[in-house]
mmCIF file of C-alpha atoms in Angstrom:
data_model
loop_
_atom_site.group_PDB
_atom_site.id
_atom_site.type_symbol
_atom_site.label_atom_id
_atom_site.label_comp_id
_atom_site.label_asym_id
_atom_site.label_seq_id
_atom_site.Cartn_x
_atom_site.Cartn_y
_atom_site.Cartn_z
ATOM 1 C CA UNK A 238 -26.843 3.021 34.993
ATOM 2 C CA UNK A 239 -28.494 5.715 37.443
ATOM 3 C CA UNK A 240 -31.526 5.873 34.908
ATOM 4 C CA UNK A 241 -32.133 2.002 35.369
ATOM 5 C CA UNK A 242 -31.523 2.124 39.029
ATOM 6 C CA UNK A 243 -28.477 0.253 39.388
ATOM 7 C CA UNK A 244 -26.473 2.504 41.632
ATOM 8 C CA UNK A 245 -24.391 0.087 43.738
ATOM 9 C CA UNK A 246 -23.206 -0.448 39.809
ATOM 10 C CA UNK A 247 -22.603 3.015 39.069
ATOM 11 C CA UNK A 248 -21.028 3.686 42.400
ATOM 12 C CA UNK A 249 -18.910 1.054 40.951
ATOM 13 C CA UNK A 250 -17.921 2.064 37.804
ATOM 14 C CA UNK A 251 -16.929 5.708 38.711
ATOM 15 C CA UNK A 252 -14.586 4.169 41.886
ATOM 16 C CA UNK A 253 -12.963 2.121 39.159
ATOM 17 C CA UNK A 254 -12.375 5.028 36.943
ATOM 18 C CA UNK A 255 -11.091 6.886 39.863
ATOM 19 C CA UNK A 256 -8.735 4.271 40.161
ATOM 20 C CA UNK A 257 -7.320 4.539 36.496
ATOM 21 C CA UNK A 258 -6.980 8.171 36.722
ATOM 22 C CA UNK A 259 -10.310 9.166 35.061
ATOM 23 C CA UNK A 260 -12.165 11.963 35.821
ATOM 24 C CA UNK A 261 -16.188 12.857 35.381
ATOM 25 C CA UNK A 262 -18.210 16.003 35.102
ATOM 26 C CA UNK A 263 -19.477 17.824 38.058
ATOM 27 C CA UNK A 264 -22.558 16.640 37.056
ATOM 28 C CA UNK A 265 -22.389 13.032 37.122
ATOM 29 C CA UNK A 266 -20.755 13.058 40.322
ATOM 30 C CA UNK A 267 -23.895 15.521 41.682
ATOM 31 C CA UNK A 268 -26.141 13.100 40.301
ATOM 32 C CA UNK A 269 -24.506 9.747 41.776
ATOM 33 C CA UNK A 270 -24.088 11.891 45.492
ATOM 34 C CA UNK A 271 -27.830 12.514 44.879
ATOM 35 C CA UNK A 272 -28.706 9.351 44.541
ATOM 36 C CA UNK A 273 -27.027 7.372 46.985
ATOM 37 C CA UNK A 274 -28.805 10.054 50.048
ATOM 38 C CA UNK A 275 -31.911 9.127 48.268
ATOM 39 C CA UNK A 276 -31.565 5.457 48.289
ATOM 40 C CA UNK A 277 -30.389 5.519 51.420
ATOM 41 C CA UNK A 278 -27.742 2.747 50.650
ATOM 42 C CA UNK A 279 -25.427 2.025 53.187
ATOM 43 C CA UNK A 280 -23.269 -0.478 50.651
ATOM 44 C CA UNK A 281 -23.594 2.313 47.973
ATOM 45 C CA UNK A 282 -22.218 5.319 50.460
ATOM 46 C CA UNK A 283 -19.671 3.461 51.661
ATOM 47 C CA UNK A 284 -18.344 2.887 48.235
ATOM 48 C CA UNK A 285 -17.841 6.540 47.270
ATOM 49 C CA UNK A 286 -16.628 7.249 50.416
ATOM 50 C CA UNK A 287 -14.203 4.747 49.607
ATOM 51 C CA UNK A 288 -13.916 6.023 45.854
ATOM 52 C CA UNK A 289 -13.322 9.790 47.178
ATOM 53 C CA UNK A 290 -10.833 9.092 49.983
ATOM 54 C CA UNK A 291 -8.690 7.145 47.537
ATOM 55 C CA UNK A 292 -8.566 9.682 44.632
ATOM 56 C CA UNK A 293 -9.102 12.848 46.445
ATOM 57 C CA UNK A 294 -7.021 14.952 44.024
ATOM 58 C CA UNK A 295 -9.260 14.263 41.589
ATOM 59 C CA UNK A 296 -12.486 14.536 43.507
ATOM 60 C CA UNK A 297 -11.111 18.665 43.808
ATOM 61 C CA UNK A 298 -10.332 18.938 40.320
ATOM 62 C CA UNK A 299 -14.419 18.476 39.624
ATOM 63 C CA UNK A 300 -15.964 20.299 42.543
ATOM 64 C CA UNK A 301 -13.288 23.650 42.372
ATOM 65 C CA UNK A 302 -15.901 26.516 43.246
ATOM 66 C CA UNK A 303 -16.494 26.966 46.781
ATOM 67 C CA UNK A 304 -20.554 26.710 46.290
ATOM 68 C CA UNK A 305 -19.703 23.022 45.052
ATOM 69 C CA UNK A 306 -17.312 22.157 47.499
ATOM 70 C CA UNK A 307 -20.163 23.258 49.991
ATOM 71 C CA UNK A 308 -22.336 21.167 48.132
ATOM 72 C CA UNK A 309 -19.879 17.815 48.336
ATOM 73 C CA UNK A 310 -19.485 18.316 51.666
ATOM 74 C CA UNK A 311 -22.825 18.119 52.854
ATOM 75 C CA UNK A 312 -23.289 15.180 50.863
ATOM 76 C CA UNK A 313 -20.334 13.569 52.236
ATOM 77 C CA UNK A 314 -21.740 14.205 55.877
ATOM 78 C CA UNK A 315 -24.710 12.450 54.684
ATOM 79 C CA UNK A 316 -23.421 9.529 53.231
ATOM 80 C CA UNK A 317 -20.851 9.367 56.870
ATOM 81 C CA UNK A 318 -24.127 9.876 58.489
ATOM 82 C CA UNK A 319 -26.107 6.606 55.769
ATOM 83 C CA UNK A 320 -23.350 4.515 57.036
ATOM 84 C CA UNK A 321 -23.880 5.198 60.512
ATOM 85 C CA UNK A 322 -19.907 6.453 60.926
ATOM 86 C CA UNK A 323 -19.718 8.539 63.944
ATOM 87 C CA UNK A 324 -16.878 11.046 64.848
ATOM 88 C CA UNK A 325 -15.809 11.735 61.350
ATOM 89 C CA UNK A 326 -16.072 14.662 59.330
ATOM 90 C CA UNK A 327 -15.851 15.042 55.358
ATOM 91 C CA UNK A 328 -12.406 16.558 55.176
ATOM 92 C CA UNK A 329 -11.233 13.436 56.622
ATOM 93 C CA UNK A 330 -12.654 11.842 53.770
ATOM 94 C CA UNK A 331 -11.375 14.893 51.299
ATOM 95 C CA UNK A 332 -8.570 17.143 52.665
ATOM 96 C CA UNK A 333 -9.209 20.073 50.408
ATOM 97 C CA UNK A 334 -12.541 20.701 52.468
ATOM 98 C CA UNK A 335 -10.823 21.632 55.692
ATOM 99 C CA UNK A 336 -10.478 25.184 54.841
ATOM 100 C CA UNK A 337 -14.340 25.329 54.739
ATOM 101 C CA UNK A 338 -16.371 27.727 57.251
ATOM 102 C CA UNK A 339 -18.427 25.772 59.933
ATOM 103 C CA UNK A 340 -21.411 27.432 58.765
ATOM 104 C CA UNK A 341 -21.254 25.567 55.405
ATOM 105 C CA UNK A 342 -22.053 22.085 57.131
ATOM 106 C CA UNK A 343 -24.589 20.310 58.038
ATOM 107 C CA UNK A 344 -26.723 21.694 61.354
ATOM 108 C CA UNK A 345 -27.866 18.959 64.137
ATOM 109 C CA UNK A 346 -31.393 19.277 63.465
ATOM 110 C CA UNK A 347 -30.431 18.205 59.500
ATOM 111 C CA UNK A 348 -28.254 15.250 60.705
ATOM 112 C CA UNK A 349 -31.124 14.110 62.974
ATOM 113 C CA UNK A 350 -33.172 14.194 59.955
ATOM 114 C CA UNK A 351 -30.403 11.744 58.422
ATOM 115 C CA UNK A 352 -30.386 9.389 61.148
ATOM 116 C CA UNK A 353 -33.906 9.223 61.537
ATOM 117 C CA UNK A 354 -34.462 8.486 57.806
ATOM 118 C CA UNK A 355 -31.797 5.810 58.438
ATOM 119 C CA UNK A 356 -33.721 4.142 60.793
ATOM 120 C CA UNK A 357 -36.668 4.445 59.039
ATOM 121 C CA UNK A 358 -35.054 2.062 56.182
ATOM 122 C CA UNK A 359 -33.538 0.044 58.732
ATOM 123 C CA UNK A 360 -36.677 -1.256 60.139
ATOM 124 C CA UNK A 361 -38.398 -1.357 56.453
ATOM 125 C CA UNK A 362 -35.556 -3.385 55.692
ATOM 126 C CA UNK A 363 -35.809 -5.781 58.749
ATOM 127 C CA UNK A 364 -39.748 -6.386 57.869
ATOM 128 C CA UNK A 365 -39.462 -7.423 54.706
ATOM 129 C CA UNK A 366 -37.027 -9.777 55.773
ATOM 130 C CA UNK A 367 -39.110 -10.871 58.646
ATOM 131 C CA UNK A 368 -41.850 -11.712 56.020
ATOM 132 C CA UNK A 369 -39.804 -13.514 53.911
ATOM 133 C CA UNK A 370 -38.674 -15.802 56.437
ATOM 134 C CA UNK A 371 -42.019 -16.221 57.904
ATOM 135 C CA UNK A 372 -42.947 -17.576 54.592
ATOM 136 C CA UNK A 373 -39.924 -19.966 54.286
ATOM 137 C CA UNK A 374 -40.888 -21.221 57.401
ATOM 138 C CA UNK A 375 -44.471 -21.752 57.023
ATOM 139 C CA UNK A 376 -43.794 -23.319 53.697
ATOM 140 C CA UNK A 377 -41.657 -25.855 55.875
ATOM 141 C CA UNK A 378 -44.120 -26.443 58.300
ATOM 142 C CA UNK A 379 -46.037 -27.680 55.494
ATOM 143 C CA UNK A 380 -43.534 -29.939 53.983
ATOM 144 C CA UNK A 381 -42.999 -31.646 57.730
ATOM 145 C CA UNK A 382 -46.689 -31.979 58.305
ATOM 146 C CA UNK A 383 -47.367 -33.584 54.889
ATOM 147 C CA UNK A 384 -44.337 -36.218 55.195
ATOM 148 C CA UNK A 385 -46.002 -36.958 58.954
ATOM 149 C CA UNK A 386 -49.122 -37.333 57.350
ATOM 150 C CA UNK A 387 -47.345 -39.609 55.013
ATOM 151 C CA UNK A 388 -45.368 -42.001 57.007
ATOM 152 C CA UNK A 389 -48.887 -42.026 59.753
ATOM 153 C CA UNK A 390 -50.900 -43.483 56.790
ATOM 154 C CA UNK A 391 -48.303 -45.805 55.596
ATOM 155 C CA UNK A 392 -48.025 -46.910 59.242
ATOM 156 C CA UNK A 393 -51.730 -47.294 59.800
ATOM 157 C CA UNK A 394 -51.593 -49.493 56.292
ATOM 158 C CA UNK A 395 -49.111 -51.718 57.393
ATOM 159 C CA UNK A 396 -51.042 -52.370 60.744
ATOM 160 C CA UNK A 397 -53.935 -52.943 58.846
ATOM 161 C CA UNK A 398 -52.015 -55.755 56.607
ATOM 162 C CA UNK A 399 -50.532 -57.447 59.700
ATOM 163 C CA UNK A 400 -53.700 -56.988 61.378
ATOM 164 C CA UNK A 401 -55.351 -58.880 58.536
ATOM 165 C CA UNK A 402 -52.324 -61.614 57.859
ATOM 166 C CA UNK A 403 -53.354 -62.865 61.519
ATOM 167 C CA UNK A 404 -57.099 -63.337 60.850
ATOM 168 C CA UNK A 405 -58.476 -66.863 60.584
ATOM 169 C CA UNK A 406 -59.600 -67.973 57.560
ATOM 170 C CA UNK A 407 -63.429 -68.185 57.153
ATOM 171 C CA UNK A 408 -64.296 -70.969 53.960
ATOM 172 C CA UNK A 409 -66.329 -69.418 51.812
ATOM 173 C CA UNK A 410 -69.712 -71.570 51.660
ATOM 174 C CA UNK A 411 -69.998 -73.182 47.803
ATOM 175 C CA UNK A 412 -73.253 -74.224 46.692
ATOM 176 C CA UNK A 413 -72.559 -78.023 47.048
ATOM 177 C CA UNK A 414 -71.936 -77.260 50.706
ATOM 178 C CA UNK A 415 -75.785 -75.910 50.968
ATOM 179 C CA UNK A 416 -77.068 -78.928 49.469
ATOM 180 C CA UNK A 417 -75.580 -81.094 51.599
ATOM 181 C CA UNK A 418 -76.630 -79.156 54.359
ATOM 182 C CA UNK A 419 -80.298 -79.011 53.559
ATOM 183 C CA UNK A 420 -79.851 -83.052 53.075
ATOM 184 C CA UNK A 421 -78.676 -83.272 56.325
ATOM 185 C CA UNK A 422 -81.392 -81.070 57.764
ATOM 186 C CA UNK A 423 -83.916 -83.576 56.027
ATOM 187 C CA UNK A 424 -82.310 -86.508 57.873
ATOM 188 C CA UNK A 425 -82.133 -85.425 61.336
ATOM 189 C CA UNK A 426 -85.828 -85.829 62.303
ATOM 190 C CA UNK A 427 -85.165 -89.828 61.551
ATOM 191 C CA UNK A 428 -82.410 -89.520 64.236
ATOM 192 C CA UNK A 429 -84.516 -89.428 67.108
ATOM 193 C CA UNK A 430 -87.470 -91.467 66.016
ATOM 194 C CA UNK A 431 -88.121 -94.928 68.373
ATOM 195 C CA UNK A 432 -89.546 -98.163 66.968
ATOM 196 C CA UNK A 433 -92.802 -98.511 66.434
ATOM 197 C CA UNK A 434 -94.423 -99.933 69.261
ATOM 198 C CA UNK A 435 -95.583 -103.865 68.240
ATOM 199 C CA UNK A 436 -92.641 -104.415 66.358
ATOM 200 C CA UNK A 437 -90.109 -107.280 67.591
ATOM 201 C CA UNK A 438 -86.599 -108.250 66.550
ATOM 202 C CA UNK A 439 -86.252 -111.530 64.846
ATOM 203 C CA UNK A 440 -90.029 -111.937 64.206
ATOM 204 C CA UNK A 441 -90.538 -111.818 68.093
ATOM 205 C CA UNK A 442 -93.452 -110.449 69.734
ATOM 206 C CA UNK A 443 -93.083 -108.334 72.830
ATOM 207 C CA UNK A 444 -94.518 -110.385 75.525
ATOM 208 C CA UNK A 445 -98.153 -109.475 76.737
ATOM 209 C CA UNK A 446 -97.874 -106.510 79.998
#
């Protein structure tokens, strides 16, 4: 599982066989402490912590020379250190390492290194997150703006209709209604013509001035 990167798995897997009684080689264990300082996984160091403080009999029985225990403890400060626990030592995670000189942990200027590493993923961790939710939210911007856009344009169509419903009617002019208006345009200059001058009603002449 370490070779395809799944270490919060592995971590996993070796705290369950820890549980059952199981043991693994020195160099499994090396390899999953190795790891989880590498990946710099708080969820995955907090897990072996967990693993070694249940089972610590069985954590000794792999790391028995002094060189490893020197080895797991430095890697236990560092994974106290991944998970940001303060005041804590590795022999309170695994007794047997109490009887180890001072000199075999970690210095300051290492644990610094640590913490500043820490951080380092911390704020890595915090950006990418930042970007992601700058894209959710820009991708919801856009869904409000189009359904504004939407109900605006269904709005300014039913304006439109009303708008339209309240016109007068205007008759659309059929060629029958030309021809009777040229007609009447060729009566209208008999409208205002007078008599003829001489001409008398009932055969009567207009009486001489």
């Amino acid at each position: 599982m370490l070779s395809f990167r799944y270490l919060r798995n592995a971590v996993a897997t070796v705290a369950f066989g820890l549980k059952l009684g199981l043991t693994f080689s020195l160099r499994t264990m090396s390899q999953l402490l190795d790891n989880c300082v590498r990946a710099l996984d708080p969820k995955a160091a907090l897990g072996v912590l967990r693993a070694f403080a249940t089972e610590p009999s069985l954590v000794e029985a792999v790391f028995r020379r002094e060189c490893d225990q020197t080895y797991l403890a430095q890697r236990i400060q560092n994974l106290l250190d991944i998970c940001g626990i303060t005041g804590s030592s590795p022999a309170a995670v695994v007794p047997f390492l109490r009887d180890l000189p001072a000199s075999s942990m970690l210095s300051g200027r290492q644990r610094r290194g640590m913490g500043i590493a820490r951080m380092v993923r911390l704020v890595e961790q915090s950006r990418i997150k930042l970007e992601y939710f700058e894209t959710k939210l820009g991708s919801i911007r856009g869904c409000v703006v189009d359904t504004q856009l939407g109900t605006e344009a269904r709005r300014v169509a039913i304006e439109h209709a009303r708008h339209r419903k309240h016109m007068p009617k205007v008759k659309n002019e059929t060629a029958a209604d030309v021809s009777d208006s040229d007609k009447a345009e060729q009566l209208e200059p008999n409208w205002g013509q007078s008599r003829p001058l001489g001409s008398s009603r009932g055969g009567e002449k207009d009486p001489d001035p």
